[in-house]
Amino acid sequence: MTTTKLIELAVSMKKRAYCPYSGFAVGAALECSDGSVFTGCNIESASFSPTICAERAAAAKAVSEGHTDFLRIAVAGSGPDLCWPCGVCRQLLSEFSPDGSLRVIAVDGNGRWESATLAQLLPRAFGKHSIRCDSL
Ligand code: THU
């Protein structure tokens, strides 16, 4: 899939966002190494903490369908700034890109975008290697 198409998918997912509390719609489109693509949007809760970011919604769909090797993710926000993933999402994405090679494409509300690797966004990540659990 082209970068433009992945970004378009992420932008189009903003219309599915359930964000009555923040009013900040986010859409995501996640491409896996086999070429499959999973989309997501943010889902908020009246009690706030159960809120799920668009990136984690897309990741949950991918993993629950058996796709665990993440290649690229486009994240489209609604503000003037590029929508880089929050810290929690960076950590979860790192689980499925342990070498940090996942390419993250951050998009602002006007469609402007920039990209960076997950390793750049989450250097010295904590991961399964950190636990040193032989059974993993
Ligand atoms: N949000 C995302 O979906 N992804 C991000 O990378 C940053 C924040 C959502 C969470 C919440 O619903 C809203 O944006 C405001 O923080």
Short mmCIF file of N, CA and C and ligand atoms in Angstrom, two decimals:
data_model
loop_
_atom_site.label_atom_id
_atom_site.label_comp_id
_atom_site.label_asym_id
_atom_site.label_seq_id
_atom_site.Cartn_x
_atom_site.Cartn_y
_atom_site.Cartn_z
N MET A 1 0.84 -1.20 0.00
CA MET A 1 0.00 0.00 0.00
C MET A 1 0.88 1.26 0.00
N THR A 2 0.48 2.26 -0.75
CA THR A 2 1.28 3.49 -0.79
C THR A 2 1.11 4.27 0.52
N THR A 3 2.08 5.11 0.79
CA THR A 3 2.01 5.95 1.99
C THR A 3 0.77 6.84 1.94
N THR A 4 0.49 7.37 0.77
CA THR A 4 -0.68 8.25 0.62
C THR A 4 -1.96 7.51 0.98
N LYS A 5 -2.08 6.27 0.52
CA LYS A 5 -3.29 5.48 0.80
C LYS A 5 -3.41 5.16 2.29
N LEU A 6 -2.28 4.80 2.90
CA LEU A 6 -2.31 4.50 4.34
C LEU A 6 -2.76 5.74 5.14
N ILE A 7 -2.24 6.89 4.75
CA ILE A 7 -2.62 8.15 5.41
C ILE A 7 -4.10 8.44 5.18
N GLU A 8 -4.56 8.24 3.96
CA GLU A 8 -5.98 8.48 3.66
C GLU A 8 -6.88 7.61 4.53
N LEU A 9 -6.47 6.35 4.70
CA LEU A 9 -7.26 5.44 5.55
C LEU A 9 -7.31 5.95 6.99
N ALA A 10 -6.16 6.38 7.50
CA ALA A 10 -6.11 6.89 8.88
C ALA A 10 -7.01 8.12 9.01
N VAL A 11 -6.91 9.02 8.06
CA VAL A 11 -7.74 10.24 8.10
C VAL A 11 -9.22 9.88 8.05
N SER A 12 -9.56 8.91 7.20
CA SER A 12 -10.99 8.56 7.06
C SER A 12 -11.53 7.91 8.34
N MET A 13 -10.65 7.28 9.11
CA MET A 13 -11.10 6.65 10.36
C MET A 13 -11.46 7.66 11.45
N LYS A 14 -11.08 8.92 11.26
CA LYS A 14 -11.44 9.93 12.27
C LYS A 14 -12.96 10.06 12.39
N LYS A 15 -13.67 9.74 11.31
CA LYS A 15 -15.13 9.89 11.39
C LYS A 15 -15.76 8.81 12.27
N ARG A 16 -15.00 7.75 12.56
CA ARG A 16 -15.52 6.71 13.45
C ARG A 16 -15.17 6.98 14.91
N ALA A 17 -14.36 7.99 15.16
CA ALA A 17 -13.90 8.26 16.53
C ALA A 17 -15.08 8.49 17.46
N TYR A 18 -14.97 7.90 18.65
CA TYR A 18 -15.97 8.15 19.69
C TYR A 18 -15.26 9.00 20.75
N CYS A 19 -15.42 10.31 20.63
CA CYS A 19 -14.63 11.21 21.48
C CYS A 19 -15.49 12.37 22.00
N PRO A 20 -16.61 12.04 22.70
CA PRO A 20 -17.50 13.11 23.16
C PRO A 20 -16.89 13.98 24.26
N TYR A 21 -15.84 13.51 24.92
CA TYR A 21 -15.28 14.26 26.05
C TYR A 21 -14.16 15.19 25.62
N SER A 22 -13.26 14.70 24.78
CA SER A 22 -12.16 15.56 24.33
C SER A 22 -12.51 16.30 23.04
N GLY A 23 -13.37 15.71 22.22
CA GLY A 23 -13.64 16.31 20.92
C GLY A 23 -12.47 16.18 19.96
N PHE A 24 -11.46 15.39 20.34
CA PHE A 24 -10.25 15.23 19.53
C PHE A 24 -10.29 13.87 18.83
N ALA A 25 -10.70 13.88 17.57
CA ALA A 25 -10.82 12.63 16.81
C ALA A 25 -9.46 12.19 16.27
N VAL A 26 -9.19 10.90 16.43
CA VAL A 26 -7.94 10.31 15.92
C VAL A 26 -8.27 9.06 15.12
N GLY A 27 -7.60 8.89 14.00
CA GLY A 27 -7.74 7.68 13.19
C GLY A 27 -6.38 7.06 12.97
N ALA A 28 -6.34 5.74 12.83
CA ALA A 28 -5.07 5.05 12.60
C ALA A 28 -5.24 3.97 11.54
N ALA A 29 -4.18 3.74 10.79
CA ALA A 29 -4.14 2.64 9.82
C ALA A 29 -2.80 1.94 9.98
N LEU A 30 -2.87 0.66 10.31
CA LEU A 30 -1.68 -0.13 10.65
C LEU A 30 -1.45 -1.20 9.58
N GLU A 31 -0.25 -1.19 9.01
CA GLU A 31 0.10 -2.19 7.99
C GLU A 31 1.05 -3.23 8.60
N CYS A 32 0.73 -4.50 8.38
CA CYS A 32 1.57 -5.59 8.89
C CYS A 32 2.48 -6.11 7.78
N SER A 33 3.44 -6.95 8.17
CA SER A 33 4.47 -7.36 7.20
C SER A 33 3.91 -8.20 6.06
N ASP A 34 2.74 -8.82 6.26
CA ASP A 34 2.14 -9.61 5.17
C ASP A 34 1.24 -8.75 4.28
N GLY A 35 1.25 -7.44 4.50
CA GLY A 35 0.47 -6.52 3.67
C GLY A 35 -0.93 -6.26 4.18
N SER A 36 -1.35 -6.97 5.23
CA SER A 36 -2.69 -6.72 5.77
C SER A 36 -2.71 -5.36 6.48
N VAL A 37 -3.88 -4.73 6.45
CA VAL A 37 -4.03 -3.40 7.05
C VAL A 37 -5.22 -3.40 8.01
N PHE A 38 -5.02 -2.84 9.19
CA PHE A 38 -6.08 -2.76 10.21
C PHE A 38 -6.23 -1.30 10.62
N THR A 39 -7.48 -0.87 10.75
CA THR A 39 -7.74 0.52 11.10
C THR A 39 -8.26 0.62 12.53
N GLY A 40 -8.23 1.82 13.06
CA GLY A 40 -8.76 2.05 14.41
C GLY A 40 -9.09 3.52 14.61
N CYS A 41 -9.84 3.77 15.66
CA CYS A 41 -10.16 5.15 16.06
C CYS A 41 -10.12 5.20 17.58
N ASN A 42 -10.05 6.41 18.12
CA ASN A 42 -10.06 6.50 19.59
C ASN A 42 -11.48 6.27 20.12
N ILE A 43 -11.53 5.64 21.28
CA ILE A 43 -12.80 5.29 21.91
C ILE A 43 -12.73 5.76 23.36
N GLU A 44 -13.54 6.77 23.69
CA GLU A 44 -13.46 7.35 25.03
C GLU A 44 -14.54 6.78 25.96
N SER A 45 -14.32 7.00 27.26
CA SER A 45 -15.26 6.51 28.29
C SER A 45 -15.55 7.65 29.26
N ALA A 46 -16.78 7.66 29.77
CA ALA A 46 -17.18 8.69 30.74
C ALA A 46 -16.30 8.65 31.98
N SER A 47 -15.71 7.49 32.29
CA SER A 47 -14.81 7.44 33.45
C SER A 47 -13.36 7.64 33.05
N PHE A 48 -13.15 8.09 31.81
CA PHE A 48 -11.86 8.57 31.28
C PHE A 48 -10.76 7.52 31.14
N SER A 49 -10.38 6.85 32.24
CA SER A 49 -9.19 6.00 32.15
C SER A 49 -9.34 4.80 31.20
N PRO A 50 -10.57 4.29 30.96
CA PRO A 50 -10.66 3.19 30.00
C PRO A 50 -10.48 3.62 28.54
N THR A 51 -10.29 4.89 28.29
CA THR A 51 -10.13 5.39 26.91
C THR A 51 -9.05 4.61 26.17
N ILE A 52 -9.37 4.30 24.91
CA ILE A 52 -8.41 3.58 24.05
C ILE A 52 -8.03 4.51 22.91
N CYS A 53 -6.74 4.67 22.68
CA CYS A 53 -6.26 5.47 21.56
C CYS A 53 -6.49 4.72 20.24
N ALA A 54 -6.50 5.47 19.15
CA ALA A 54 -6.72 4.89 17.83
C ALA A 54 -5.66 3.84 17.49
N GLU A 55 -4.43 4.08 17.88
CA GLU A 55 -3.34 3.15 17.57
C GLU A 55 -3.57 1.80 18.26
N ARG A 56 -4.01 1.87 19.53
CA ARG A 56 -4.22 0.61 20.26
C ARG A 56 -5.46 -0.11 19.77
N ALA A 57 -6.45 0.65 19.30
CA ALA A 57 -7.64 0.01 18.71
C ALA A 57 -7.22 -0.76 17.46
N ALA A 58 -6.38 -0.15 16.63
CA ALA A 58 -5.90 -0.83 15.41
C ALA A 58 -5.03 -2.04 15.77
N ALA A 59 -4.18 -1.88 16.76
CA ALA A 59 -3.29 -2.98 17.17
C ALA A 59 -4.10 -4.16 17.70
N ALA A 60 -5.16 -3.86 18.47
CA ALA A 60 -5.99 -4.93 19.01
C ALA A 60 -6.66 -5.72 17.89
N LYS A 61 -7.09 -5.01 16.85
CA LYS A 61 -7.71 -5.70 15.72
C LYS A 61 -6.68 -6.59 15.01
N ALA A 62 -5.49 -6.07 14.80
CA ALA A 62 -4.45 -6.84 14.09
C ALA A 62 -4.07 -8.10 14.88
N VAL A 63 -3.75 -7.92 16.14
CA VAL A 63 -3.26 -9.06 16.94
C VAL A 63 -4.36 -10.10 17.12
N SER A 64 -5.58 -9.63 17.34
CA SER A 64 -6.67 -10.59 17.55
C SER A 64 -7.05 -11.32 16.28
N GLU A 65 -6.57 -10.82 15.13
CA GLU A 65 -6.76 -11.54 13.87
C GLU A 65 -5.51 -12.32 13.47
N GLY A 66 -4.53 -12.35 14.37
CA GLY A 66 -3.34 -13.18 14.14
C GLY A 66 -2.18 -12.50 13.45
N HIS A 67 -2.19 -11.15 13.39
CA HIS A 67 -1.11 -10.41 12.71
C HIS A 67 -0.28 -9.67 13.75
N THR A 68 0.93 -10.14 13.96
CA THR A 68 1.72 -9.62 15.08
C THR A 68 3.05 -8.99 14.65
N ASP A 69 3.25 -8.83 13.34
CA ASP A 69 4.50 -8.22 12.85
C ASP A 69 4.15 -6.88 12.20
N PHE A 70 4.36 -5.79 12.96
CA PHE A 70 3.92 -4.47 12.50
C PHE A 70 5.01 -3.79 11.66
N LEU A 71 4.57 -3.23 10.53
CA LEU A 71 5.51 -2.58 9.59
C LEU A 71 5.41 -1.06 9.62
N ARG A 72 4.18 -0.56 9.44
CA ARG A 72 3.96 0.89 9.36
C ARG A 72 2.63 1.24 10.01
N ILE A 73 2.57 2.43 10.61
CA ILE A 73 1.28 2.90 11.13
C ILE A 73 1.15 4.40 10.85
N ALA A 74 0.00 4.77 10.31
CA ALA A 74 -0.31 6.19 10.12
C ALA A 74 -1.30 6.59 11.20
N VAL A 75 -1.05 7.74 11.83
CA VAL A 75 -1.90 8.23 12.92
C VAL A 75 -2.32 9.66 12.58
N ALA A 76 -3.63 9.85 12.42
CA ALA A 76 -4.13 11.16 12.00
C ALA A 76 -4.90 11.82 13.13
N GLY A 77 -4.45 13.00 13.55
CA GLY A 77 -5.13 13.75 14.60
C GLY A 77 -5.97 14.88 14.01
N SER A 78 -6.47 15.73 14.90
CA SER A 78 -7.40 16.78 14.46
C SER A 78 -6.90 18.18 14.78
N GLY A 79 -5.72 18.28 15.31
CA GLY A 79 -5.22 19.59 15.72
C GLY A 79 -4.15 20.12 14.78
N PRO A 80 -3.53 21.23 15.16
CA PRO A 80 -2.49 21.84 14.33
C PRO A 80 -1.15 21.11 14.41
N ASP A 81 -1.00 20.28 15.44
CA ASP A 81 0.27 19.56 15.62
C ASP A 81 0.19 18.16 15.02
N LEU A 82 1.33 17.64 14.64
CA LEU A 82 1.40 16.24 14.19
C LEU A 82 0.98 15.34 15.33
N CYS A 83 0.24 14.27 15.03
CA CYS A 83 -0.29 13.39 16.08
C CYS A 83 0.64 12.20 16.29
N TRP A 84 1.72 12.42 17.05
CA TRP A 84 2.62 11.33 17.41
C TRP A 84 1.95 10.47 18.48
N PRO A 85 2.17 9.17 18.47
CA PRO A 85 1.54 8.29 19.48
C PRO A 85 1.94 8.66 20.90
N CYS A 86 1.01 8.50 21.83
CA CYS A 86 1.30 8.75 23.25
C CYS A 86 2.27 7.67 23.75
N GLY A 87 2.75 7.86 24.96
CA GLY A 87 3.73 6.93 25.52
C GLY A 87 3.21 5.51 25.68
N VAL A 88 1.95 5.40 26.09
CA VAL A 88 1.37 4.06 26.27
C VAL A 88 1.31 3.34 24.92
N CYS A 89 0.90 4.04 23.89
CA CYS A 89 0.82 3.42 22.56
C CYS A 89 2.20 3.05 22.05
N ARG A 90 3.19 3.90 22.28
CA ARG A 90 4.56 3.57 21.85
C ARG A 90 5.00 2.25 22.48
N GLN A 91 4.69 2.10 23.76
CA GLN A 91 5.09 0.88 24.45
C GLN A 91 4.38 -0.33 23.86
N LEU A 92 3.09 -0.21 23.60
CA LEU A 92 2.35 -1.37 23.05
C LEU A 92 2.84 -1.70 21.63
N LEU A 93 3.05 -0.66 20.82
CA LEU A 93 3.53 -0.91 19.45
C LEU A 93 4.88 -1.60 19.48
N SER A 94 5.70 -1.26 20.46
CA SER A 94 7.03 -1.84 20.57
C SER A 94 6.99 -3.35 20.80
N GLU A 95 5.90 -3.82 21.40
CA GLU A 95 5.72 -5.26 21.62
C GLU A 95 5.71 -6.01 20.29
N PHE A 96 5.20 -5.35 19.25
CA PHE A 96 5.04 -6.01 17.95
C PHE A 96 6.00 -5.45 16.90
N SER A 97 7.00 -4.72 17.37
CA SER A 97 8.13 -4.27 16.55
C SER A 97 9.32 -4.16 17.48
N PRO A 98 9.76 -5.31 18.02
CA PRO A 98 10.77 -5.26 19.09
C PRO A 98 12.09 -4.64 18.65
N ASP A 99 12.37 -4.64 17.34
CA ASP A 99 13.61 -4.00 16.88
C ASP A 99 13.41 -2.49 16.62
N GLY A 100 12.20 -2.01 16.81
CA GLY A 100 11.94 -0.57 16.66
C GLY A 100 11.88 -0.10 15.21
N SER A 101 11.79 -1.04 14.27
CA SER A 101 11.81 -0.63 12.85
C SER A 101 10.45 -0.16 12.34
N LEU A 102 9.41 -0.32 13.17
CA LEU A 102 8.08 0.17 12.77
C LEU A 102 8.18 1.63 12.34
N ARG A 103 7.62 1.95 11.18
CA ARG A 103 7.62 3.34 10.69
C ARG A 103 6.32 4.00 11.13
N VAL A 104 6.43 5.07 11.89
CA VAL A 104 5.28 5.80 12.40
C VAL A 104 5.10 7.08 11.59
N ILE A 105 3.93 7.22 11.01
CA ILE A 105 3.62 8.39 10.19
C ILE A 105 2.60 9.23 10.95
N ALA A 106 3.00 10.40 11.40
CA ALA A 106 2.13 11.28 12.20
C ALA A 106 1.55 12.35 11.28
N VAL A 107 0.22 12.51 11.37
CA VAL A 107 -0.51 13.41 10.48
C VAL A 107 -1.23 14.45 11.33
N ASP A 108 -1.23 15.70 10.88
CA ASP A 108 -1.98 16.72 11.62
C ASP A 108 -3.37 16.92 11.01
N GLY A 109 -4.14 17.83 11.56
CA GLY A 109 -5.52 18.03 11.11
C GLY A 109 -5.65 18.58 9.71
N ASN A 110 -4.53 19.04 9.15
CA ASN A 110 -4.57 19.56 7.78
C ASN A 110 -3.99 18.58 6.77
N GLY A 111 -3.59 17.41 7.24
CA GLY A 111 -3.04 16.41 6.32
C GLY A 111 -1.53 16.48 6.16
N ARG A 112 -0.89 17.43 6.83
CA ARG A 112 0.58 17.48 6.78
C ARG A 112 1.12 16.30 7.59
N TRP A 113 2.21 15.69 7.13
CA TRP A 113 2.72 14.53 7.86
C TRP A 113 4.25 14.49 7.89
N GLU A 114 4.74 13.76 8.87
CA GLU A 114 6.17 13.45 9.00
C GLU A 114 6.25 12.04 9.51
N SER A 115 7.42 11.39 9.33
CA SER A 115 7.53 10.04 9.86
C SER A 115 8.82 9.86 10.65
N ALA A 116 8.81 8.85 11.50
CA ALA A 116 9.98 8.50 12.31
C ALA A 116 9.87 7.01 12.62
N THR A 117 10.97 6.39 12.96
CA THR A 117 10.89 4.99 13.39
C THR A 117 10.46 4.93 14.85
N LEU A 118 9.92 3.78 15.24
CA LEU A 118 9.54 3.61 16.64
C LEU A 118 10.78 3.71 17.53
N ALA A 119 11.91 3.24 17.04
CA ALA A 119 13.15 3.32 17.84
C ALA A 119 13.50 4.78 18.15
N GLN A 120 13.21 5.67 17.21
CA GLN A 120 13.46 7.09 17.47
C GLN A 120 12.49 7.66 18.51
N LEU A 121 11.24 7.14 18.48
CA LEU A 121 10.21 7.65 19.39
C LEU A 121 10.29 7.01 20.77
N LEU A 122 10.83 5.80 20.83
CA LEU A 122 10.91 5.08 22.12
C LEU A 122 12.29 4.41 22.23
N PRO A 123 13.33 5.23 22.42
CA PRO A 123 14.66 4.65 22.55
C PRO A 123 14.81 3.87 23.85
N ARG A 124 15.69 2.89 23.83
CA ARG A 124 15.98 2.08 25.04
C ARG A 124 14.70 1.51 25.62
N ALA A 125 13.87 0.94 24.75
CA ALA A 125 12.56 0.44 25.18
C ALA A 125 12.68 -0.73 26.13
N PHE A 126 11.74 -0.78 27.04
CA PHE A 126 11.57 -1.95 27.88
C PHE A 126 10.85 -3.00 27.05
N GLY A 127 11.33 -4.24 27.06
CA GLY A 127 10.69 -5.28 26.26
C GLY A 127 10.91 -6.64 26.87
N LYS A 128 10.57 -7.67 26.11
CA LYS A 128 10.68 -9.02 26.67
C LYS A 128 12.12 -9.38 26.98
N HIS A 129 13.06 -8.76 26.22
CA HIS A 129 14.48 -9.00 26.51
C HIS A 129 14.84 -8.48 27.90
N SER A 130 14.13 -7.41 28.34
CA SER A 130 14.42 -6.80 29.64
C SER A 130 14.04 -7.73 30.78
N ILE A 131 13.01 -8.54 30.54
CA ILE A 131 12.53 -9.44 31.59
C ILE A 131 13.44 -10.66 31.72
N ARG A 132 14.10 -10.99 30.57
CA ARG A 132 15.00 -12.15 30.51
C ARG A 132 14.31 -13.41 31.00
N CYS A 133 13.08 -13.58 30.53
CA CYS A 133 12.32 -14.77 30.93
C CYS A 133 12.53 -15.83 29.84
N ASP A 134 13.16 -16.93 30.16
CA ASP A 134 13.51 -17.94 29.17
C ASP A 134 12.28 -18.58 28.53
N SER A 135 11.15 -18.52 29.22
CA SER A 135 9.97 -19.17 28.67
C SER A 135 9.27 -18.30 27.61
N LEU A 136 9.74 -17.04 27.42
CA LEU A 136 9.09 -16.18 26.43
C LEU A 136 9.70 -16.39 25.05
N1 THU B 1 -5.39 9.90 21.33
C1 THU B 1 -5.20 8.93 20.38
O1 THU B 1 -6.14 8.25 19.96
N2 THU B 1 -3.94 8.73 19.92
C2 THU B 1 -2.86 9.48 20.26
O2 THU B 1 -1.77 9.24 19.80
C3 THU B 1 -3.01 10.58 21.20
C4 THU B 1 -4.33 10.69 21.89
C5 THU B 1 -6.75 10.15 21.80
C6 THU B 1 -7.03 9.75 23.22
C7 THU B 1 -8.20 10.67 23.56
O3 THU B 1 -9.40 10.06 23.13
C8 THU B 1 -7.96 11.91 22.72
O4 THU B 1 -7.04 11.54 21.73
C9 THU B 1 -7.44 13.10 23.49
O5 THU B 1 -6.31 12.77 24.21
#
